GROMACS .gro file of C-alpha atoms in nm:
model
  297
    1MET     CA    1   4.579  17.036   3.371
    2LYS     CA    2   4.513  17.293   3.109
    3ARG     CA    3   4.167  17.367   3.039
    4ALA     CA    4   3.972  17.607   2.798
    5ILE     CA    5   3.608  17.721   2.820
    6ILE     CA    6   3.442  17.692   2.495
    7PHE     CA    7   3.192  17.948   2.408
    8VAL     CA    8   2.853  17.808   2.301
    9SER     CA    9   2.624  18.025   2.102
   10SER     CA   10   2.317  17.813   2.260
   11LEU     CA   11   2.262  17.790   2.627
   12LEU     CA   12   2.567  17.631   2.795
   13LEU     CA   13   2.515  17.567   3.157
   14CYS     CA   14   2.200  17.557   3.363
   15LEU     CA   15   2.326  17.556   3.722
   16CYS     CA   16   2.179  17.501   4.069
   17MET     CA   17   2.510  17.623   4.185
   18THR     CA   18   2.773  17.717   4.167
   19GLY     CA   19   2.950  17.574   3.910
   20CYS     CA   20   3.027  17.661   3.715
   21SER     CA   21   2.937  17.568   3.719
   22SER     CA   22   2.883  17.756   3.714
   23SER     CA   23   2.830  17.787   3.975
   24GLU     CA   24   2.685  17.637   4.288
   25PHE     CA   25   2.339  17.584   4.425
   26MET     CA   26   2.297  17.807   4.711
   27ALA     CA   27   1.945  17.852   4.917
   28GLY     CA   28   1.738  17.795   4.627
   29SER     CA   29   1.921  18.005   4.385
   30TYR     CA   30   1.951  17.874   4.034
   31TYR     CA   31   2.027  17.964   3.662
   32ASN     CA   32   1.827  17.876   3.367
   33ASN     CA   33   1.881  17.919   2.976
   34TYR     CA   34   2.255  17.972   3.090
   35GLU     CA   35   2.565  18.059   2.864
   36ALA     CA   36   2.924  18.131   2.960
   37GLY     CA   37   3.260  18.131   2.807
   38GLN     CA   38   3.506  18.331   2.626
   39MET     CA   39   3.465  18.526   2.299
   40ASP     CA   40   3.717  18.762   2.153
   41GLY     CA   41   3.912  18.785   2.465
   42ASP     CA   42   3.625  18.880   2.697
   43TYR     CA   43   3.456  18.632   2.940
   44LYS     CA   44   3.075  18.652   2.872
   45ILE     CA   45   2.801  18.529   3.089
   46SER     CA   46   2.425  18.542   3.040
   47GLY     CA   47   2.092  18.358   3.151
   48SER     CA   48   1.799  18.403   3.374
   49VAL     CA   49   1.884  18.432   3.730
   50HIS     CA   50   1.669  18.345   4.065
   51VAL     CA   51   1.827  18.458   4.373
   52GLU     CA   52   1.750  18.338   4.710
   53ASP     CA   53   2.010  18.476   4.933
   54SER     CA   54   2.305  18.439   4.718
   55ILE     CA   55   2.439  18.281   4.404
   56MET     CA   56   2.813  18.265   4.254
   57VAL     CA   57   2.856  18.439   3.924
   58LEU     CA   58   3.232  18.419   3.842
   59TYR     CA   59   3.543  18.245   4.022
   60PHE     CA   60   3.895  18.371   3.970
   61THR     CA   61   4.247  18.324   4.123
   62ALA     CA   62   4.491  18.635   4.043
   63LEU     CA   63   4.862  18.558   4.047
   64GLU     CA   64   4.885  18.923   4.146
   65LYS     CA   65   4.688  19.249   4.173
   66THR     CA   66   4.520  19.339   3.823
   67SER     CA   67   4.178  19.448   3.718
   68PHE     CA   68   3.898  19.395   3.440
   69HIS     CA   69   3.627  19.582   3.308
   70LEU     CA   70   3.272  19.458   3.414
   71TYR     CA   71   2.983  19.575   3.192
   72GLY     CA   72   2.641  19.447   3.096
   73GLU     CA   73   2.279  19.469   3.191
   74LEU     CA   74   1.995  19.296   3.405
   75LYS     CA   75   1.669  19.325   3.282
   76ASP     CA   76   1.306  19.197   3.326
   77ILE     CA   77   1.366  19.243   3.702
   78SER     CA   78   1.078  19.105   3.933
   79GLY     CA   79   1.113  19.147   4.325
   80SER     CA   80   1.101  19.406   4.567
   81ASP     CA   81   1.446  19.349   4.757
   82ASN     CA   82   1.774  19.525   4.705
   83LEU     CA   83   1.985  19.354   4.466
   84GLN     CA   84   2.364  19.339   4.517
   85LEU     CA   85   2.658  19.237   4.293
   86VAL     CA   86   2.944  19.179   4.531
   87TYR     CA   87   3.333  19.084   4.489
   88VAL     CA   88   3.482  18.915   4.759
   89ASN     CA   89   3.868  18.845   4.801
   90SER     CA   90   4.060  18.563   4.969
   91ASP     CA   91   4.060  18.755   5.304
   92ASP     CA   92   3.679  18.780   5.282
   93VAL     CA   93   3.687  19.153   5.215
   94GLU     CA   94   3.408  19.260   5.014
   95THR     CA   95   3.345  19.524   4.743
   96VAL     CA   96   3.016  19.611   4.628
   97VAL     CA   97   2.990  19.664   4.261
   98LEU     CA   98   2.610  19.716   4.248
   99ASP     CA   99   2.367  19.798   4.514
  100GLU     CA  100   1.990  19.878   4.407
  101ASP     CA  101   1.661  19.873   4.527
  102VAL     CA  102   1.493  19.714   4.241
  103SER     CA  103   1.126  19.801   4.344
  104GLY     CA  104   0.958  19.913   4.027
  105LYS     CA  105   1.278  19.891   3.812
  106ARG     CA  106   1.289  19.671   3.516
  107LYS     CA  107   1.658  19.729   3.410
  108LEU     CA  108   1.990  19.797   3.557
  109THR     CA  109   2.313  19.861   3.387
  110VAL     CA  110   2.656  19.763   3.497
  111ASP     CA  111   2.972  19.927   3.390
  112THR     CA  112   3.265  19.955   3.604
  113SER     CA  113   3.652  19.890   3.646
  114LEU     CA  114   3.699  19.611   3.909
  115ARG     CA  115   4.034  19.602   4.091
  116ILE     CA  116   4.119  19.235   4.170
  117ASP     CA  117   4.361  19.138   4.466
  118GLU     CA  118   4.605  18.859   4.463
  119GLY     CA  119   4.478  18.522   4.549
  120LYS     CA  120   4.121  18.363   4.511
  121GLY     CA  121   3.817  18.577   4.462
  122HIS     CA  122   3.458  18.562   4.347
  123LEU     CA  123   3.172  18.751   4.223
  124GLU     CA  124   2.815  18.674   4.363
  125PHE     CA  125   2.470  18.803   4.345
  126ARG     CA  126   2.283  18.868   4.662
  127GLY     CA  127   1.910  18.923   4.724
  128GLU     CA  128   1.576  18.771   4.835
  129SER     CA  129   1.329  18.644   4.574
  130LEU     CA  130   1.465  18.814   4.294
  131ALA     CA  131   1.447  18.712   3.938
  132PHE     CA  132   1.606  18.881   3.631
  133LYS     CA  133   1.780  18.835   3.305
  134MET     CA  134   2.151  18.912   3.272
  135LYS     CA  135   2.415  18.977   3.026
  136LEU     CA  136   2.738  19.035   3.166
  137ALA     CA  137   3.105  19.046   3.020
  138ALA     CA  138   3.450  19.080   3.172
  139SER     CA  139   3.691  19.269   2.944
  140ASN     CA  140   4.045  19.398   2.933
  141ILE     CA  141   4.141  19.088   3.114
  142GLU     CA  142   4.515  19.040   3.168
  143TRP     CA  143   4.501  18.670   3.124
  144ASN     CA  144   4.871  18.610   3.209
  145LYS     CA  145   4.788  18.745   3.570
  146PHE     CA  146   4.521  18.469   3.630
  147ASP     CA  147   4.559  18.111   3.717
  148HIS     CA  148   4.170  18.066   3.703
  149LEU     CA  149   3.891  18.267   3.578
  150ASN     CA  150   3.575  18.064   3.502
  151VAL     CA  151   3.222  18.005   3.634
  152THR     CA  152   3.317  17.672   3.776
  153SER     CA  153   3.473  17.680   4.110
  154TRP     CA  154   3.830  17.649   4.225
  155THR     CA  155   3.750  17.288   4.369
  156GLU     CA  156   3.597  17.177   4.059
  157ALA     CA  157   3.885  17.301   3.831
  158LYS     CA  158   4.234  17.163   3.877
  159THR     CA  159   4.542  17.347   3.951
  160GLY     CA  160   4.679  17.567   3.669
  161ASP     CA  161   4.383  17.582   3.458
  162VAL     CA  162   4.413  17.933   3.312
  163GLN     CA  163   4.150  18.008   3.045
  164ALA     CA  164   4.350  18.188   2.770
  165PRO     CA  165   4.143  18.334   2.481
  166GLU     CA  166   4.080  18.086   2.228
  167SER     CA  167   4.086  18.148   1.866
  168GLY     CA  168   3.995  17.911   1.570
  169SER     CA  169   3.696  17.682   1.594
  170ALA     CA  170   3.573  17.531   1.915
  171SER     CA  171   3.726  17.199   1.812
  172ASP     CA  172   4.069  17.361   1.774
  173THR     CA  173   4.287  17.232   2.063
  174GLY     CA  174   4.611  17.291   1.902
  175ASP     CA  175   4.713  16.942   1.842
  176SER     CA  176   5.090  16.855   1.882
  177GLY     CA  177   5.253  16.507   1.887
  178ASP     CA  178   5.157  16.191   1.729
  179LEU     CA  179   4.785  16.101   1.749
  180LEU     CA  180   4.773  15.745   1.927
  181ASN     CA  181   4.377  15.706   1.896
  182ASP     CA  182   4.068  15.919   1.911
  183THR     CA  183   3.687  15.876   1.914
  184LEU     CA  184   3.381  16.068   1.932
  185ALA     CA  185   3.087  15.895   2.106
  186THR     CA  186   2.775  15.977   2.321
  187TYR     CA  187   2.700  15.813   2.641
  188THR     CA  188   2.394  15.860   2.882
  189SER     CA  189   2.317  15.869   3.264
  190GLU     CA  190   2.180  15.530   3.240
  191GLU     CA  191   2.483  15.334   3.290
  192ASP     CA  192   2.738  15.396   3.577
  193GLU     CA  193   3.067  15.321   3.364
  194TYR     CA  194   3.191  15.302   3.006
  195THR     CA  195   3.483  15.193   2.804
  196VAL     CA  196   3.578  15.503   2.597
  197LEU     CA  197   3.885  15.370   2.415
  198SER     CA  198   4.214  15.151   2.456
  199THR     CA  199   4.550  15.282   2.408
  200GLU     CA  200   4.823  15.029   2.338
  201MET     CA  201   5.177  15.165   2.461
  202ALA     CA  202   5.497  14.984   2.341
  203GLU     CA  203   5.700  15.121   2.651
  204ASP     CA  204   5.612  15.341   2.933
  205SER     CA  205   5.553  15.678   2.811
  206ASN     CA  206   5.362  16.003   2.858
  207VAL     CA  207   5.055  16.096   2.663
  208THR     CA  208   4.833  16.397   2.663
  209VAL     CA  209   4.447  16.350   2.671
  210LYS     CA  210   4.247  16.614   2.494
  211LEU     CA  211   3.879  16.612   2.586
  212ILE     CA  212   3.580  16.810   2.441
  213ILE     CA  213   3.268  16.719   2.644
  214ASP     CA  214   2.905  16.835   2.545
  215VAL     CA  215   2.639  16.768   2.811
  216THR     CA  216   2.279  16.823   2.730
  217ASN     CA  217   1.953  16.685   2.861
  218GLN     CA  218   1.770  16.377   2.693
  219ASN     CA  219   1.430  16.489   2.781
  220GLU     CA  220   1.347  16.849   2.824
  221GLU     CA  221   1.008  16.764   2.976
  222SER     CA  222   1.184  16.599   3.278
  223SER     CA  223   1.429  16.746   3.525
  224MET     CA  224   1.801  16.658   3.477
  225THR     CA  225   2.058  16.646   3.728
  226PHE     CA  226   2.444  16.637   3.643
  227HIS     CA  227   2.712  16.587   3.906
  228GLY     CA  228   3.014  16.541   3.707
  229PHE     CA  229   3.222  16.269   3.553
  230HIS     CA  230   3.561  16.088   3.616
  231LEU     CA  231   3.779  15.989   3.330
  232TYR     CA  232   4.068  15.759   3.396
  233TYR     CA  233   4.275  15.473   3.250
  234ARG     CA  234   4.259  15.125   3.388
  235THR     CA  235   4.609  14.964   3.308
  236ALA     CA  236   4.680  14.600   3.228
  237ASP     CA  237   4.760  14.530   3.578
  238GLY     CA  238   4.463  14.683   3.702
  239GLN     CA  239   4.586  15.000   3.853
  240THR     CA  240   4.411  15.333   3.798
  241VAL     CA  241   4.556  15.639   3.632
  242ASP     CA  242   4.330  15.951   3.684
  243VAL     CA  243   4.301  16.198   3.381
  244ILE     CA  244   4.004  16.418   3.483
  245ASP     CA  245   3.785  16.425   3.778
  246TYR     CA  246   3.516  16.684   3.755
  247GLU     CA  247   3.271  16.764   4.027
  248GLY     CA  248   2.951  16.962   3.928
  249ASP     CA  249   2.607  17.023   4.085
  250SER     CA  250   2.385  17.101   3.795
  251PHE     CA  251   2.004  17.092   3.778
  252ALA     CA  252   1.780  17.196   3.517
  253MET     CA  253   1.400  17.204   3.394
  254GLY     CA  254   1.387  17.246   3.031
  255SER     CA  255   1.685  17.306   2.808
  256PHE     CA  256   2.028  17.252   2.935
  257ARG     CA  257   2.379  17.260   2.774
  258TRP     CA  258   2.721  17.245   2.920
  259LYS     CA  259   3.036  17.215   2.670
  260ASP     CA  260   3.376  17.250   2.791
  261SER     CA  261   3.731  17.125   2.675
  262PHE     CA  262   4.018  16.977   2.896
  263GLU     CA  263   4.373  16.879   2.841
  264GLN     CA  264   4.581  16.655   3.068
  265GLU     CA  265   4.922  16.488   3.042
  266VAL     CA  266   4.957  16.141   3.218
  267LYS     CA  267   5.217  15.859   3.222
  268LEU     CA  268   5.091  15.516   3.086
  269PRO     CA  269   5.286  15.200   3.138
  270LYS     CA  270   5.353  14.936   2.871
  271GLY     CA  271   5.067  14.735   2.747
  272THR     CA  272   4.686  14.774   2.705
  273ASN     CA  273   4.536  15.065   2.885
  274GLU     CA  274   4.165  15.116   2.881
  275LEU     CA  275   4.021  15.484   2.888
  276ARG     CA  276   3.720  15.453   3.108
  277LEU     CA  277   3.436  15.708   3.185
  278GLU     CA  278   3.255  15.697   3.523
  279ASN     CA  279   2.941  15.881   3.576
  280LYS     CA  280   2.855  16.077   3.902
  281LYS     CA  281   2.518  16.016   4.000
  282GLY     CA  282   2.259  16.204   3.803
  283LYS     CA  283   1.982  16.158   3.558
  284ASN     CA  284   1.829  16.245   3.230
  285TYR     CA  285   2.158  16.368   3.063
  286LYS     CA  286   2.372  16.263   2.776
  287MET     CA  287   2.738  16.322   2.698
  288THR     CA  288   2.914  16.348   2.394
  289LEU     CA  289   3.281  16.306   2.431
  290SER     CA  290   3.558  16.382   2.164
  291VAL     CA  291   3.875  16.234   2.262
  292LYS     CA  292   4.221  16.254   2.125
  293VAL     CA  293   4.522  16.084   2.288
  294MET     CA  294   4.834  16.224   2.177
  295GLN     CA  295   5.199  16.093   2.222
  296THR     CA  296   5.366  16.383   2.435
  297GLU     CA  297   5.661  16.530   2.274
   0.00000   0.00000   0.00000
C-alpha cells in the first residue's frame, strides 16, 4: 500500500497512544491539540503532551543506515522529573537525544543530528507526571532510505508505506488511469457499517482505490474515541476483498482531527462490487471520506 500523510494546518491527531497515531496510549500518557505530517520535505509534529512513564513520538523503518536532523522546542513545561527523548533501534539499543532535569525550567531546545540504524526504530518521551507543549521537526530526511516514517506505528501502517514528500494540494493524489467512480461523504460512529459506493466490472481486473479520510469529533463537549476503520469490497458472490484495515487507539477531550490518505491496488471480479466501510468500536466521531476508484493501468 502506498500511503502519504497530509499535513493539516489545524490540529491533526489527538492521541492516547501511540498512533499515530500517533502514537499509542501508554500508562496515562496522551497528546492534545496534536498536529503531524509533512511540509516542505520535513516531518513536523506539534501539540500538548502529558507524559506518565513514556509516550511514542515517531516510528520509522530504515532500509539502510541513514540520519536526519531533529530540531524544535519544548515549552510551558510543568513537573519536576527528568525529561528524556530517546531513540530505540530494532535491537532495543537506546540513544538518549535529550536528558534534562526540568525543575524550574520552562523551555528546552532540541537541535541534533540523529544517526538511524537499519530496521525498525522509534523516538519516545520518558518522564513522570510531565506536561509541555512541543514543536519538533525531522529535516534532511533521505526519504528513499525509509520504508516507513510516521507517527503511526508499524502495525497500523501496512508494508511498503513510505511517506514521500508531497507537492501540490492535499487532495492531489497523482491520479492515473480511468476513473471508474468516486464519492465524497460523511459517516458517523452511530452505525457499524456503511455502503460507500458500488463498482461495476465488465471483467476481472485490478483497480486502485484512493482514499482521503478526515476524522473529527462530533461534539467537543464530550469525550471521543476512535479505534480505526475497515474498508473492503463485498463481491457479487459474497466474498470479501480487503482494501484498508486501519487500527488506531485515539482518545480526545475537546478538539480532535486526523487527516490521512491511503492508496491500495486490489483485484475485483466481474460484476457488481460494493465498497463497504466498517467502523471499529468508538464514539462521538465523524469521518469524511473522499474516495476515487481508478482502473489500474
